[in-house]
Structures are given as structure tokens and as C-alpha cells.
mmCIF file of C-alpha atoms and ligand atoms in Angstrom:
data_model
loop_
_atom_site.group_PDB
_atom_site.id
_atom_site.type_symbol
_atom_site.label_atom_id
_atom_site.label_comp_id
_atom_site.label_asym_id
_atom_site.label_seq_id
_atom_site.Cartn_x
_atom_site.Cartn_y
_atom_site.Cartn_z
ATOM 1 C CA MET A 661 -43.283 43.582 29.829
ATOM 2 C CA SER A 662 -41.367 41.587 32.730
ATOM 3 C CA LYS A 663 -37.995 40.457 32.709
ATOM 4 C CA THR A 664 -38.626 36.711 32.114
ATOM 5 C CA ALA A 665 -40.996 37.653 29.223
ATOM 6 C CA GLY A 666 -38.086 39.505 27.541
ATOM 7 C CA GLY A 667 -35.746 36.517 27.822
ATOM 8 C CA PHE A 668 -38.445 34.113 26.565
ATOM 9 C CA GLN A 669 -38.961 36.593 23.472
ATOM 10 C CA SER A 670 -35.301 36.728 22.587
ATOM 11 C CA CYS A 671 -34.917 33.147 22.896
ATOM 12 C CA LEU A 672 -37.959 32.786 20.328
ATOM 13 C CA HIS A 673 -36.032 35.177 18.046
ATOM 14 C CA TYR A 674 -33.096 32.858 17.825
ATOM 15 C CA MET A 675 -35.144 30.044 17.093
ATOM 16 C CA PHE A 676 -37.377 31.542 14.735
ATOM 17 C CA ASP A 677 -35.429 34.320 13.216
ATOM 18 C CA TYR A 678 -35.630 33.687 9.414
ATOM 19 C CA GLU A 679 -32.696 34.345 7.356
ATOM 20 C CA THR A 680 -32.673 35.022 3.984
ATOM 21 C CA PRO A 681 -29.901 35.881 1.705
ATOM 22 C CA LYS A 682 -29.800 39.477 0.107
ATOM 23 C CA THR A 683 -28.219 40.056 -3.140
ATOM 24 C CA LEU A 684 -25.126 42.573 -2.992
ATOM 25 C CA VAL A 685 -23.768 43.217 -6.297
ATOM 26 C CA ILE A 686 -20.010 44.498 -6.124
ATOM 27 C CA PRO A 687 -19.230 46.063 -9.026
ATOM 28 C CA ASN A 688 -15.297 45.489 -8.602
ATOM 29 C CA LEU A 689 -13.549 44.007 -11.587
ATOM 30 C CA TRP A 690 -10.811 42.114 -9.386
ATOM 31 C CA VAL A 691 -13.424 40.440 -7.281
ATOM 32 C CA GLY A 692 -15.350 39.681 -10.687
ATOM 33 C CA PHE A 693 -12.277 38.489 -12.348
ATOM 34 C CA VAL A 694 -11.349 35.928 -9.290
ATOM 35 C CA PHE A 695 -14.977 34.809 -9.220
ATOM 36 C CA ARG A 696 -15.177 33.867 -12.944
ATOM 37 C CA PHE A 697 -11.491 32.453 -13.170
ATOM 38 C CA ILE A 698 -12.148 29.935 -10.123
ATOM 39 C CA GLN A 699 -15.315 28.942 -11.917
ATOM 40 C CA PHE A 700 -13.407 28.491 -15.066
ATOM 41 C CA LEU A 701 -11.172 26.320 -13.359
ATOM 42 C CA VAL A 702 -13.666 23.954 -11.592
ATOM 43 C CA VAL A 703 -15.314 23.636 -15.106
ATOM 44 C CA LEU A 704 -11.533 22.831 -16.547
ATOM 45 C CA TYR A 705 -11.238 20.210 -13.976
ATOM 46 C CA VAL A 706 -14.948 18.809 -14.751
ATOM 47 C CA VAL A 707 -14.625 18.651 -18.230
ATOM 48 C CA GLY A 708 -11.084 17.988 -18.855
ATOM 49 C CA TYR A 709 -10.026 16.038 -15.909
ATOM 50 C CA VAL A 710 -13.187 14.045 -14.776
ATOM 51 C CA CYS A 711 -14.763 13.581 -18.287
ATOM 52 C CA VAL A 712 -11.939 13.448 -20.645
ATOM 53 C CA VAL A 713 -9.166 11.782 -18.615
ATOM 54 C CA GLN A 714 -10.762 9.716 -16.038
ATOM 55 C CA LYS A 715 -13.663 9.186 -18.188
ATOM 56 C CA ALA A 716 -15.764 9.087 -14.813
ATOM 57 C CA TYR A 717 -19.209 8.988 -16.558
ATOM 58 C CA GLN A 718 -18.250 5.094 -17.212
ATOM 59 C CA GLU A 719 -19.184 2.017 -15.185
ATOM 60 C CA THR A 720 -15.918 -0.465 -15.435
ATOM 61 C CA ASP A 721 -15.099 -3.996 -15.067
ATOM 62 C CA SER A 722 -11.625 -5.830 -14.561
ATOM 63 C CA VAL A 723 -10.558 -8.381 -16.903
ATOM 64 C CA VAL A 724 -11.258 -12.149 -16.672
ATOM 65 C CA SER A 725 -8.804 -14.114 -18.515
ATOM 66 C CA SER A 726 -6.995 -17.549 -19.696
ATOM 67 C CA VAL A 727 -3.898 -18.208 -21.253
ATOM 68 C CA THR A 728 -1.816 -20.737 -22.994
ATOM 69 C CA THR A 729 1.639 -21.039 -24.079
ATOM 70 C CA LYS A 730 3.316 -22.980 -26.255
ATOM 71 C CA VAL A 731 7.390 -22.839 -26.854
ATOM 72 C CA LYS A 732 9.086 -23.877 -29.833
ATOM 73 C CA GLY A 733 12.871 -24.227 -30.831
ATOM 74 C CA PHE A 734 15.798 -27.098 -30.879
ATOM 75 C CA ALA A 735 19.235 -26.930 -29.455
ATOM 76 C CA PHE A 736 22.342 -28.953 -29.565
ATOM 77 C CA THR A 737 24.942 -28.840 -26.694
ATOM 78 C CA ASN A 738 28.500 -30.508 -27.123
ATOM 79 C CA THR A 739 30.707 -29.018 -24.425
ATOM 80 C CA SER A 740 33.180 -30.735 -22.807
ATOM 81 C CA GLY A 741 32.482 -32.939 -19.897
ATOM 82 C CA THR A 742 29.203 -34.113 -21.369
ATOM 83 C CA ASP A 743 27.991 -35.944 -24.087
ATOM 84 C CA PRO A 744 26.729 -34.443 -27.336
ATOM 85 C CA ARG A 745 22.930 -33.840 -26.655
ATOM 86 C CA PHE A 746 20.149 -32.715 -28.748
ATOM 87 C CA TRP A 747 17.192 -30.640 -26.984
ATOM 88 C CA ASP A 748 13.461 -30.094 -27.672
ATOM 89 C CA VAL A 749 10.789 -28.739 -26.089
ATOM 90 C CA ALA A 750 9.657 -31.909 -23.998
ATOM 91 C CA ASP A 751 13.404 -31.403 -22.486
ATOM 92 C CA TYR A 752 13.885 -27.816 -21.427
ATOM 93 C CA VAL A 753 10.211 -26.771 -20.437
ATOM 94 C CA ILE A 754 9.385 -27.534 -17.214
ATOM 95 C CA PRO A 755 6.361 -28.650 -16.401
ATOM 96 C CA SER A 756 5.282 -29.175 -19.933
ATOM 97 C CA GLN A 757 2.125 -27.420 -19.065
ATOM 98 C CA GLY A 758 2.130 -24.334 -16.828
ATOM 99 C CA ASP A 759 -0.615 -21.887 -15.556
ATOM 100 C CA ASN A 760 0.109 -18.614 -16.712
ATOM 101 C CA SER A 761 3.780 -19.166 -16.535
ATOM 102 C CA PHE A 762 6.524 -21.555 -18.336
ATOM 103 C CA PHE A 763 9.934 -22.211 -17.443
ATOM 104 C CA VAL A 764 12.785 -22.428 -19.939
ATOM 105 C CA LEU A 765 15.967 -24.465 -18.678
ATOM 106 C CA THR A 766 19.138 -22.506 -19.797
ATOM 107 C CA ASN A 767 21.952 -24.101 -17.521
ATOM 108 C CA MET A 768 22.134 -26.988 -15.034
ATOM 109 C CA VAL A 769 24.414 -29.042 -12.885
ATOM 110 C CA ILE A 770 23.819 -32.649 -13.806
ATOM 111 C CA THR A 771 24.794 -35.371 -11.309
ATOM 112 C CA PRO A 772 24.060 -38.815 -12.876
ATOM 113 C CA HIS A 773 24.297 -42.246 -11.697
ATOM 114 C CA GLN A 774 23.153 -41.561 -8.009
ATOM 115 C CA THR A 775 22.155 -44.529 -5.843
ATOM 116 C CA GLN A 776 20.767 -45.003 -2.211
ATOM 117 C CA SER A 777 24.627 -45.685 -0.404
ATOM 118 C CA ARG A 778 26.937 -43.968 1.512
ATOM 119 C CA CYS A 779 29.815 -41.644 0.999
ATOM 120 C CA PRO A 780 31.643 -38.859 2.612
ATOM 121 C CA GLU A 781 29.602 -35.729 3.440
ATOM 122 C CA LEU A 782 31.028 -32.449 1.360
ATOM 123 C CA PRO A 783 33.538 -30.709 3.227
ATOM 124 C CA ASN A 784 32.539 -27.776 5.482
ATOM 125 C CA PRO A 785 33.368 -26.781 9.113
ATOM 126 C CA SER A 786 30.778 -28.892 10.530
ATOM 127 C CA SER A 787 31.297 -32.075 8.636
ATOM 128 C CA THR A 788 35.292 -32.133 8.463
ATOM 129 C CA CYS A 789 36.600 -34.881 11.056
ATOM 130 C CA VAL A 790 39.489 -36.282 12.662
ATOM 131 C CA ASP A 791 38.501 -39.487 13.669
ATOM 132 C CA ASP A 792 34.975 -41.629 14.147
ATOM 133 C CA CYS A 793 34.446 -39.548 17.679
ATOM 134 C CA ASP A 794 33.669 -36.620 15.638
ATOM 135 C CA CYS A 795 30.602 -37.921 13.868
ATOM 136 C CA ILE A 796 27.587 -38.771 15.813
ATOM 137 C CA GLU A 797 25.435 -41.793 14.172
ATOM 138 C CA GLY A 798 21.991 -40.756 13.349
ATOM 139 C CA TYR A 799 22.482 -36.908 13.370
ATOM 140 C CA ASN A 800 20.737 -35.307 10.713
ATOM 141 C CA ASN A 801 22.229 -31.699 9.607
ATOM 142 C CA PRO A 802 19.042 -30.008 7.502
ATOM 143 C CA ARG A 803 21.785 -27.893 5.732
ATOM 144 C CA GLY A 804 23.861 -31.446 5.104
ATOM 145 C CA ASN A 805 23.135 -34.034 2.322
ATOM 146 C CA GLY A 806 22.303 -37.000 4.460
ATOM 147 C CA ILE A 807 22.052 -38.922 7.851
ATOM 148 C CA GLN A 808 25.421 -39.272 9.494
ATOM 149 C CA THR A 809 26.636 -43.009 10.033
ATOM 150 C CA GLY A 810 29.133 -42.244 12.882
ATOM 151 C CA LEU A 811 31.969 -42.920 10.526
ATOM 152 C CA CYS A 812 35.025 -40.727 9.658
ATOM 153 C CA GLU A 813 36.198 -41.121 6.046
ATOM 154 C CA ASN A 814 38.653 -39.660 3.608
ATOM 155 C CA TYR A 815 36.956 -37.231 1.291
ATOM 156 C CA SER A 816 40.181 -36.501 -0.455
ATOM 157 C CA THR A 817 43.785 -37.422 0.146
ATOM 158 C CA THR A 818 43.978 -34.234 2.503
ATOM 159 C CA VAL A 819 40.172 -33.921 3.898
ATOM 160 C CA GLN A 820 38.451 -36.333 6.047
ATOM 161 C CA THR A 821 34.375 -35.731 6.455
ATOM 162 C CA CYS A 822 31.767 -37.651 8.171
ATOM 163 C CA GLU A 823 30.012 -40.329 6.105
ATOM 164 C CA VAL A 824 26.487 -39.929 5.251
ATOM 165 C CA ILE A 825 23.413 -42.069 4.131
ATOM 166 C CA SER A 826 22.319 -40.325 1.063
ATOM 167 C CA TRP A 827 21.958 -40.240 -2.741
ATOM 168 C CA CYS A 828 25.463 -40.932 -3.848
ATOM 169 C CA PRO A 829 27.678 -39.473 -5.239
ATOM 170 C CA LEU A 830 26.692 -35.812 -3.717
ATOM 171 C CA GLU A 831 26.020 -33.208 -6.125
ATOM 172 C CA ILE A 832 28.624 -30.496 -6.246
ATOM 173 C CA ASP A 833 26.598 -27.374 -7.347
ATOM 174 C CA THR A 834 29.822 -25.168 -7.403
ATOM 175 C CA THR A 835 30.533 -26.728 -10.896
ATOM 176 C CA LEU A 836 27.891 -24.372 -12.812
ATOM 177 C CA PRO A 837 28.972 -23.535 -16.275
ATOM 178 C CA GLU A 838 29.708 -19.904 -16.409
ATOM 179 C CA HIS A 839 28.465 -19.977 -19.892
ATOM 180 C CA ALA A 840 24.710 -21.196 -20.163
ATOM 181 C CA LEU A 841 24.605 -24.463 -21.643
ATOM 182 C CA LEU A 842 21.193 -23.744 -23.472
ATOM 183 C CA ALA A 843 22.500 -20.446 -24.744
ATOM 184 C CA ALA A 844 20.586 -21.017 -27.692
ATOM 185 C CA ALA A 845 17.138 -20.728 -25.916
ATOM 186 C CA GLU A 846 17.377 -17.237 -26.888
ATOM 187 C CA ASN A 847 16.402 -18.169 -30.316
ATOM 188 C CA PHE A 848 13.166 -20.009 -29.006
ATOM 189 C CA THR A 849 9.913 -18.646 -29.395
ATOM 190 C CA VAL A 850 6.638 -18.546 -27.566
ATOM 191 C CA LEU A 851 3.142 -18.287 -28.905
ATOM 192 C CA ILE A 852 0.937 -16.905 -26.355
ATOM 193 C CA LYS A 853 -2.662 -17.567 -26.542
ATOM 194 C CA ASN A 854 -4.884 -15.227 -24.304
ATOM 195 C CA SER A 855 -8.797 -15.228 -24.376
ATOM 196 C CA ILE A 856 -10.185 -12.547 -22.200
ATOM 197 C CA THR A 857 -13.856 -11.398 -21.074
ATOM 198 C CA TYR A 858 -15.600 -8.480 -19.609
ATOM 199 C CA PRO A 859 -18.508 -10.294 -17.872
ATOM 200 C CA LYS A 860 -20.450 -7.023 -16.986
ATOM 201 C CA PHE A 861 -20.444 -6.008 -20.641
ATOM 202 C CA ASN A 862 -20.495 -9.312 -22.268
ATOM 203 C CA PHE A 863 -17.580 -8.475 -24.293
ATOM 204 C CA HIS A 864 -14.939 -11.385 -25.358
ATOM 205 C CA LYS A 865 -11.635 -11.108 -27.238
ATOM 206 C CA ARG A 866 -8.376 -12.948 -27.878
ATOM 207 C CA ASN A 867 -5.044 -11.610 -28.675
ATOM 208 C CA ILE A 868 -5.274 -13.581 -32.092
ATOM 209 C CA LEU A 869 -6.993 -10.588 -33.704
ATOM 210 C CA SER A 870 -9.541 -11.034 -36.558
ATOM 211 C CA HIS A 871 -7.372 -9.793 -39.391
ATOM 212 C CA VAL A 872 -4.517 -12.465 -38.246
ATOM 213 C CA ASN A 873 -4.691 -15.605 -40.358
ATOM 214 C CA SER A 874 -2.960 -18.776 -40.164
ATOM 215 C CA SER A 875 -0.288 -18.253 -42.646
ATOM 216 C CA TYR A 876 0.620 -14.820 -41.067
ATOM 217 C CA LEU A 877 1.052 -16.769 -37.747
ATOM 218 C CA LYS A 878 3.155 -19.288 -39.313
ATOM 219 C CA ARG A 879 5.953 -16.853 -40.177
ATOM 220 C CA CYS A 880 5.403 -13.766 -37.982
ATOM 221 C CA GLU A 881 7.581 -12.705 -34.962
ATOM 222 C CA PHE A 882 6.290 -9.634 -32.607
ATOM 223 C CA ASN A 883 8.073 -6.597 -33.138
ATOM 224 C CA ARG A 884 6.900 -3.225 -31.632
ATOM 225 C CA ALA A 885 7.532 -1.515 -35.152
ATOM 226 C CA THR A 886 6.943 -3.933 -37.674
ATOM 227 C CA ASP A 887 4.485 -6.836 -36.544
ATOM 228 C CA PRO A 888 2.852 -5.285 -33.006
ATOM 229 C CA ASP A 889 -0.285 -7.923 -33.253
ATOM 230 C CA CYS A 890 1.773 -11.183 -33.612
ATOM 231 C CA PRO A 891 1.300 -13.264 -30.521
ATOM 232 C CA ILE A 892 4.721 -15.144 -31.346
ATOM 233 C CA PHE A 893 7.669 -13.807 -29.403
ATOM 234 C CA ARG A 894 11.347 -14.586 -29.555
ATOM 235 C CA LEU A 895 12.807 -14.988 -25.937
ATOM 236 C CA LYS A 896 15.500 -12.755 -26.361
ATOM 237 C CA HIS A 897 13.503 -10.077 -27.673
ATOM 238 C CA ILE A 898 11.287 -10.175 -24.370
ATOM 239 C CA VAL A 899 14.146 -10.400 -22.281
ATOM 240 C CA SER A 900 15.879 -7.711 -23.916
ATOM 241 C CA GLU A 901 12.611 -5.403 -23.852
ATOM 242 C CA ALA A 902 12.858 -6.101 -19.929
ATOM 243 C CA GLY A 903 16.418 -4.395 -20.202
ATOM 244 C CA GLU A 904 18.364 -7.566 -19.619
ATOM 245 C CA GLU A 905 20.653 -9.453 -21.519
ATOM 246 C CA PHE A 906 19.812 -12.858 -22.311
ATOM 247 C CA GLU A 907 23.322 -14.596 -21.926
ATOM 248 C CA ASP A 908 23.963 -12.980 -18.617
ATOM 249 C CA MET A 909 20.281 -13.638 -17.339
ATOM 250 C CA ALA A 910 20.544 -17.536 -18.842
ATOM 251 C CA VAL A 911 23.398 -18.451 -16.384
ATOM 252 C CA LYS A 912 21.812 -18.179 -13.194
ATOM 253 C CA GLY A 913 18.316 -17.785 -14.049
ATOM 254 C CA GLY A 914 15.508 -15.307 -13.193
ATOM 255 C CA ILE A 915 11.881 -14.408 -13.535
ATOM 256 C CA VAL A 916 10.258 -12.129 -16.700
ATOM 257 C CA GLY A 917 7.098 -10.694 -16.695
ATOM 258 C CA ILE A 918 4.960 -10.457 -19.956
ATOM 259 C CA MET A 919 2.280 -8.060 -19.322
ATOM 260 C CA ILE A 920 -0.692 -7.653 -21.621
ATOM 261 C CA ASP A 921 -2.738 -4.914 -20.568
ATOM 262 C CA TRP A 922 -6.215 -4.834 -22.239
ATOM 263 C CA SER A 923 -7.443 -1.637 -20.823
ATOM 264 C CA CYS A 924 -10.230 -0.641 -23.106
ATOM 265 C CA ASP A 925 -12.734 1.869 -23.595
ATOM 266 C CA LEU A 926 -16.108 0.323 -24.992
ATOM 267 C CA ASP A 927 -18.203 3.310 -25.551
ATOM 268 C CA TRP A 928 -19.349 3.030 -29.304
ATOM 269 C CA TRP A 929 -17.629 6.190 -30.297
ATOM 270 C CA ALA A 930 -14.336 4.395 -29.075
ATOM 271 C CA ARG A 931 -14.601 1.057 -29.750
ATOM 272 C CA LYS A 932 -11.170 -0.271 -29.893
ATOM 273 C CA CYS A 933 -9.909 -3.140 -27.950
ATOM 274 C CA TYR A 934 -6.055 -4.233 -28.451
ATOM 275 C CA PRO A 935 -3.707 -5.952 -26.253
ATOM 276 C CA LYS A 936 -0.650 -3.787 -25.373
ATOM 277 C CA TYR A 937 2.544 -6.125 -24.274
ATOM 278 C CA SER A 938 5.201 -5.143 -22.361
ATOM 279 C CA PHE A 939 7.799 -6.811 -20.494
ATOM 280 C CA ARG A 940 9.863 -6.399 -17.295
ATOM 281 C CA ARG A 941 12.065 -8.447 -14.988
ATOM 282 C CA LEU A 942 10.138 -9.124 -11.932
ATOM 283 C CA ASP A 943 13.092 -10.810 -9.541
ATOM 284 C CA SER A 944 15.402 -8.204 -8.146
ATOM 285 C CA LYS A 945 18.338 -8.095 -10.380
ATOM 286 C CA HIS A 946 20.935 -5.752 -8.604
ATOM 287 C CA PRO A 947 20.009 -6.091 -4.677
ATOM 288 C CA VAL A 948 22.319 -3.924 -2.496
ATOM 289 C CA ASN A 949 23.792 -7.436 -1.411
ATOM 290 C CA ASN A 950 23.781 -9.629 -4.463
ATOM 291 C CA VAL A 951 23.263 -13.095 -2.322
ATOM 292 C CA ALA A 952 21.297 -16.009 -3.696
ATOM 293 C CA PRO A 953 20.677 -14.096 -7.311
ATOM 294 C CA GLY A 954 18.640 -15.752 -10.150
ATOM 295 C CA TYR A 955 15.957 -18.635 -10.006
ATOM 296 C CA ASN A 956 16.997 -22.525 -9.670
ATOM 297 C CA PHE A 957 15.482 -25.624 -8.411
ATOM 298 C CA ARG A 958 16.188 -29.577 -8.573
ATOM 299 C CA PHE A 959 14.493 -32.104 -10.206
ATOM 300 C CA ALA A 960 15.348 -35.942 -10.689
ATOM 301 C CA LYS A 961 14.863 -38.701 -13.279
ATOM 302 C CA TYR A 962 14.728 -42.098 -11.965
ATOM 303 C CA TYR A 963 15.844 -45.534 -13.478
ATOM 304 C CA LYS A 964 16.541 -49.020 -12.738
ATOM 305 C CA THR A 965 19.690 -50.738 -13.617
ATOM 306 C CA GLN A 966 19.650 -54.221 -15.038
ATOM 307 C CA ASP A 967 20.054 -55.810 -11.331
ATOM 308 C CA GLY A 968 17.260 -54.043 -10.271
ATOM 309 C CA GLU A 969 19.018 -51.331 -8.269
ATOM 310 C CA GLU A 970 17.391 -48.116 -8.273
ATOM 311 C CA THR A 971 19.585 -45.161 -9.867
ATOM 312 C CA ARG A 972 18.795 -41.323 -10.878
ATOM 313 C CA THR A 973 20.073 -38.406 -12.454
ATOM 314 C CA LEU A 974 19.743 -35.422 -10.383
ATOM 315 C CA ILE A 975 19.382 -32.093 -12.335
ATOM 316 C CA LYS A 976 19.866 -28.512 -10.601
ATOM 317 C CA ALA A 977 17.984 -26.398 -13.182
ATOM 318 C CA TYR A 978 18.756 -22.679 -13.656
ATOM 319 C CA GLY A 979 16.447 -20.853 -16.195
ATOM 320 C CA ILE A 980 14.391 -18.097 -16.626
ATOM 321 C CA ARG A 981 10.281 -18.393 -15.775
ATOM 322 C CA PHE A 982 8.232 -16.315 -17.955
ATOM 323 C CA ASN A 983 4.992 -15.254 -16.094
ATOM 324 C CA VAL A 984 2.226 -14.004 -18.283
ATOM 325 C CA VAL A 985 0.244 -11.080 -16.348
ATOM 326 C CA VAL A 986 -3.134 -10.011 -17.809
ATOM 327 C CA PHE A 987 -4.608 -7.020 -16.427
ATOM 328 C CA GLY A 988 -6.913 -4.068 -17.605
ATOM 329 C CA THR A 989 -10.419 -2.597 -16.924
ATOM 330 C CA ALA A 990 -12.966 -1.456 -19.657
ATOM 331 C CA GLY A 991 -15.185 1.150 -19.305
ATOM 332 C CA LYS A 992 -18.851 1.936 -20.797
ATOM 333 C CA PHE A 993 -21.035 5.012 -20.477
ATOM 334 C CA GLY A 994 -23.418 4.106 -17.330
ATOM 335 C CA ILE A 995 -26.136 6.525 -16.060
ATOM 336 C CA VAL A 996 -25.152 5.965 -12.521
ATOM 337 C CA PRO A 997 -21.658 7.223 -12.440
ATOM 338 C CA THR A 998 -22.786 10.300 -14.722
ATOM 339 C CA ILE A 999 -25.359 11.430 -12.143
ATOM 340 C CA VAL A 1000 -22.755 11.245 -9.226
ATOM 341 C CA ASN A 1001 -20.339 12.944 -11.027
ATOM 342 C CA LEU A 1002 -22.599 15.434 -12.073
ATOM 343 C CA GLY A 1003 -23.577 16.183 -8.460
ATOM 344 C CA ALA A 1004 -20.040 16.480 -7.428
ATOM 345 C CA ALA A 1005 -19.383 18.682 -10.284
ATOM 346 C CA LEU A 1006 -22.151 21.040 -9.122
ATOM 347 C CA SER A 1007 -21.328 20.769 -5.597
ATOM 348 C CA PHE A 1008 -17.940 22.140 -6.580
ATOM 349 C CA LEU A 1009 -19.269 25.006 -8.381
ATOM 350 C CA SER A 1010 -21.290 25.882 -5.154
ATOM 351 C CA LEU A 1011 -18.062 26.377 -3.169
ATOM 352 C CA VAL A 1012 -16.720 28.986 -5.913
ATOM 353 C CA PRO A 1013 -18.841 32.120 -3.883
ATOM 354 C CA MET A 1014 -16.992 31.108 -0.815
ATOM 355 C CA VAL A 1015 -13.874 31.359 -2.041
ATOM 356 C CA ALA A 1016 -14.680 34.865 -3.931
ATOM 357 C CA ASP A 1017 -16.157 36.113 -0.539
ATOM 358 C CA TRP A 1018 -13.206 35.508 1.213
ATOM 359 C CA PHE A 1019 -11.063 37.360 -1.365
ATOM 360 C CA LEU A 1020 -13.604 40.016 -1.074
ATOM 361 C CA LEU A 1021 -13.437 40.295 2.832
ATOM 362 C CA THR A 1022 -9.596 39.982 2.706
ATOM 363 C CA CYS A 1023 -7.603 41.104 -0.121
ATOM 364 C CA VAL A 1024 -9.281 43.760 -1.632
ATOM 365 C CA ARG A 1025 -8.597 47.636 -0.722
ATOM 366 C CA LYS A 1026 -12.472 48.575 0.154
ATOM 367 C CA ARG A 1027 -13.143 45.187 2.213
ATOM 368 C CA ASP A 1028 -14.342 47.395 5.271
ATOM 369 C CA LEU A 1029 -17.127 48.992 3.131
ATOM 370 C CA TYR A 1030 -17.923 45.652 1.482
ATOM 371 C CA SER A 1031 -18.052 43.973 4.958
ATOM 372 C CA ARG A 1032 -20.249 46.494 6.177
ATOM 373 C CA HIS A 1033 -22.820 45.953 3.544
ATOM 374 C CA LYS A 1034 -22.376 42.232 3.489
ATOM 375 C CA VAL A 1035 -24.010 41.499 6.590
ATOM 376 C CA THR A 1036 -27.060 43.517 7.940
ATOM 377 C CA TYR A 1037 -28.782 42.591 10.894
ATOM 378 C CA LEU A 1038 -32.480 44.085 10.822
ATOM 379 C CA ASN A 1039 -33.474 45.679 13.803
ATOM 380 C CA GLU A 1040 -37.174 46.732 13.205
ATOM 381 C CA ASP A 1041 -37.318 49.440 15.756
ATOM 382 C CA ALA A 1042 -34.244 50.888 14.510
ATOM 383 C CA VAL A 1043 -34.673 50.545 10.913
ATOM 384 C CA THR A 1044 -35.600 54.000 9.993
ATOM 385 C CA GLU A 1045 -32.509 55.142 11.818
ATOM 386 C CA SER A 1046 -30.335 52.410 9.810
ATOM 387 C CA VAL A 1047 -31.921 53.729 6.579
ATOM 388 C CA SER A 1048 -31.163 57.314 7.764
ATOM 389 C CA MET A 1049 -27.368 56.311 8.609
ATOM 390 C CA GLY A 1050 -27.422 54.562 5.014
ATOM 391 C CA THR A 1051 -28.427 57.596 3.350
ATOM 392 C CA SER A 1052 -25.926 59.968 5.260
ATOM 393 C CA TYR A 1053 -23.159 57.494 4.233
ATOM 394 C CA GLY A 1054 -24.272 57.442 0.860
ATOM 395 C CA THR A 1055 -24.027 61.077 0.682
ATOM 396 C CA GLN A 1056 -20.386 61.380 2.517
HETATM 397 C C1 NAG B 925 20.134 -16.813 -32.759
HETATM 398 O O1 NAG B 925 20.004 -16.517 -34.206
HETATM 399 C C2 NAG B 925 20.702 -15.235 -34.750
HETATM 400 C C3 NAG B 925 20.229 -14.862 -35.728
HETATM 401 O O2 NAG B 925 19.121 -15.638 -36.158
HETATM 402 C C4 NAG B 925 22.290 -15.947 -34.752
HETATM 403 O O3 NAG B 925 22.922 -14.954 -35.032
HETATM 404 C C5 NAG B 925 22.586 -16.457 -33.122
HETATM 405 O O4 NAG B 925 24.169 -16.905 -33.364
HETATM 406 C C6 NAG B 925 21.765 -17.382 -32.779
HETATM 407 N N1 NAG B 925 21.776 -17.766 -31.275
HETATM 408 C C7 NAG B 925 22.459 -18.699 -30.826
HETATM 409 C C8 NAG B 925 22.830 -18.616 -29.371
HETATM 410 O O5 NAG B 925 22.533 -19.738 -31.315
#
């Protein structure tokens, strides 16, 4: 046999050697225990976590929903500095029709009888002046209140500021009441109507459940312990479940989330699907540096006086915005996710012998013996020799 032929032959060997697993039974209690224990862990994971907890055999769909809200309640304010006033929904809910959220006015700075005219700017370092030369005609400071006319006027007996063209008199928003004007808003109630759909499963439901009748709806109020199905919420209750005091929050305003969780198991053996309510404050309450807290915005009401002049009442409104957040996923048995997860479980089981082998070859006292027997390279020429070696080994 030539040298090249020998090389060729060994190359053929590498390509066409057939490897077949040979079963080696090891009667070692430890290895057997480790193998069974890991198998048990895998089965526990598949049954306990994947099937029971994660419900991985289910197809899922996420919720599609619509929300409408209706606030009810009255208030009467009679504080010094303002006229006595009666408030109803049309006054304190802004805008009257919102999208998944509603705003309840609780405190405000009112600037009545503003007209388009000229008045001295509020005093601040960039607006104070000594004479007309300090004011530039036409200069417009975006953080100021109007366009300068170039004149320096008396703001008070001691301070002079540049005159501006603006809605005058200017708003002085440092006069915000320390106790919320509409503190009575804590007793207002809101009816939340929420319809949901899981389109994939053609499942529809609303948060006014089928056993709720109209006479119950007229008198009930949501309470986790006694009336968990009532869709009417007292604003104070919402804010206190969010971990806040209504009186405190009403002064500077804020944003509160009303979360409705519609997570459902739609399989016939577990067909219960009820909304679960929870509440939390959504704007940050105590930032490290509490600048610009709360929530406010401005709006105005416009009038014409008898002689045709336009005037307006400017309102800087502070209040609580309630955002209704609807979320959830529904699951229902599906054959595809079941097969996929079954496959994953089986492939995990097939990894177990590898771990047991590793344990066998590294941690067991007789590992040398086991590793000698575990891998055998069959050399046909020396087969008799190896067999005799095996027997002599056995008799040792
Ligand atoms: C809200 O109602 C409770 C009792 O129903 C009452 O004690 C409380 O004074 C009311 N709050 C306001 C601000 O009117």
C-alpha cells in the first residue's frame, strides 16, 4: 500500500466513520439521583411556570376600548375677595367632553375686566426702569406680558416699569389661594363607562356588569370592600387610593391615573372577566428639587361691554386631571403556541443527559473509570487486544 493511498484512506475514515451511541449503564446512586432531580426540575418548570403561571399554551390579544366619563356635584364658594358663587359641572369640568381624561377645576387665579390697552409691566429685573430711555419701543420679551411702548411708567409709588401693550390689568398669579377654592370637589363623583373588545376572540364586555341594575347604579359608590363593581367613584376616594391628600393636591393641581385592568382568561374552564381598578398619581410629586409642581393652564371668557369694547376674564386654572388608562391582555387556548412550547419543553429535557454527563465526568470519585468506558474508539485491527485488555481489567 502506497503512502498516498494510506492518507486517502484515513481521510475517507474521517468522512465516513459512522458514530453510534452505545448505552452505558452506570449503577451509581449519586449520578442517578442528579439525573432524575434535574429532570424533575425541568418538568416542574414546564408544568408549573410555563403552563400554570405563564399560560404559554394560550394565544393572546390586547384590549381595544372606549371610555366616557360623567362628573356630578355642586359647590358654593363664598370667600373674601370674590363674589359668592355657585358651581356646577359646566363650570368646573374643562373641556366638557374629554378623550379618556377629564379635568376638574379646584383652584384658580381670576383676572376680570381685562381690555386691550396699555399698562406698566410687572416689576422684574428686566422691566424696571428709571426713565423712558430704558424702554425700547416694540421690544417684545417672550417671558414678559406684552410689547413695550417705550415709556417708563409708575407701577406703584416706589417702582417704575416699562409700559406694555397687552390685556390690562395684568394677571398677578402670586395671589393663588393657599386653600383650594373648590375644596368641595372632593365630594364630586364620576361615572366611568368603559366598553372593551378583544377582536381576535370576538369578546365584548363593559364595566357596568350584567348584574348591576339601574336602581343600584343610582345609589352605589365604588368601594373595594363593599361595592367593587360600582363604576361611580368619589374623587376623594380616587386621590386617597393613589396615596395623596385631596386638599393638598387641589391647591396646585396634579394628574391622577385611573387604571382599569381587563386581563382575562377566556378558556371555558376559567371564564371570568371583570375589570380591576387601581389608582396612582402620574405626575411626579416630590422631585428632588420641587420647582413648577402641579398642573395648571389658562383660559379666558370674552364679553362685549355696552359701548362695544371687548373685555375678557382670564382664569389661570389649577386642578386635577384624571386619566383613564385601560389595559389588559386576554388569553385563550391555541394549538400553535401549545406545540411551540411543547417543543421547547422537550428540547430542555434532551439537555438533561449532558448535565448529568458533566457531573459524572467531573464530580464523581470513580470518574476516571467512567470516562475510560464512556468513549471507546473502535480499532478493528486491535479489537481482540482491546477485548482481552477489557477482560484483564475486569479481573483486576
Ligand atoms: C364631603 O362630605 C363629607 C361627608 O359626606 C363631609 O364631612 C365633608 O365636609 C365634605 N367635604 C367638603 C369639602 O364639603
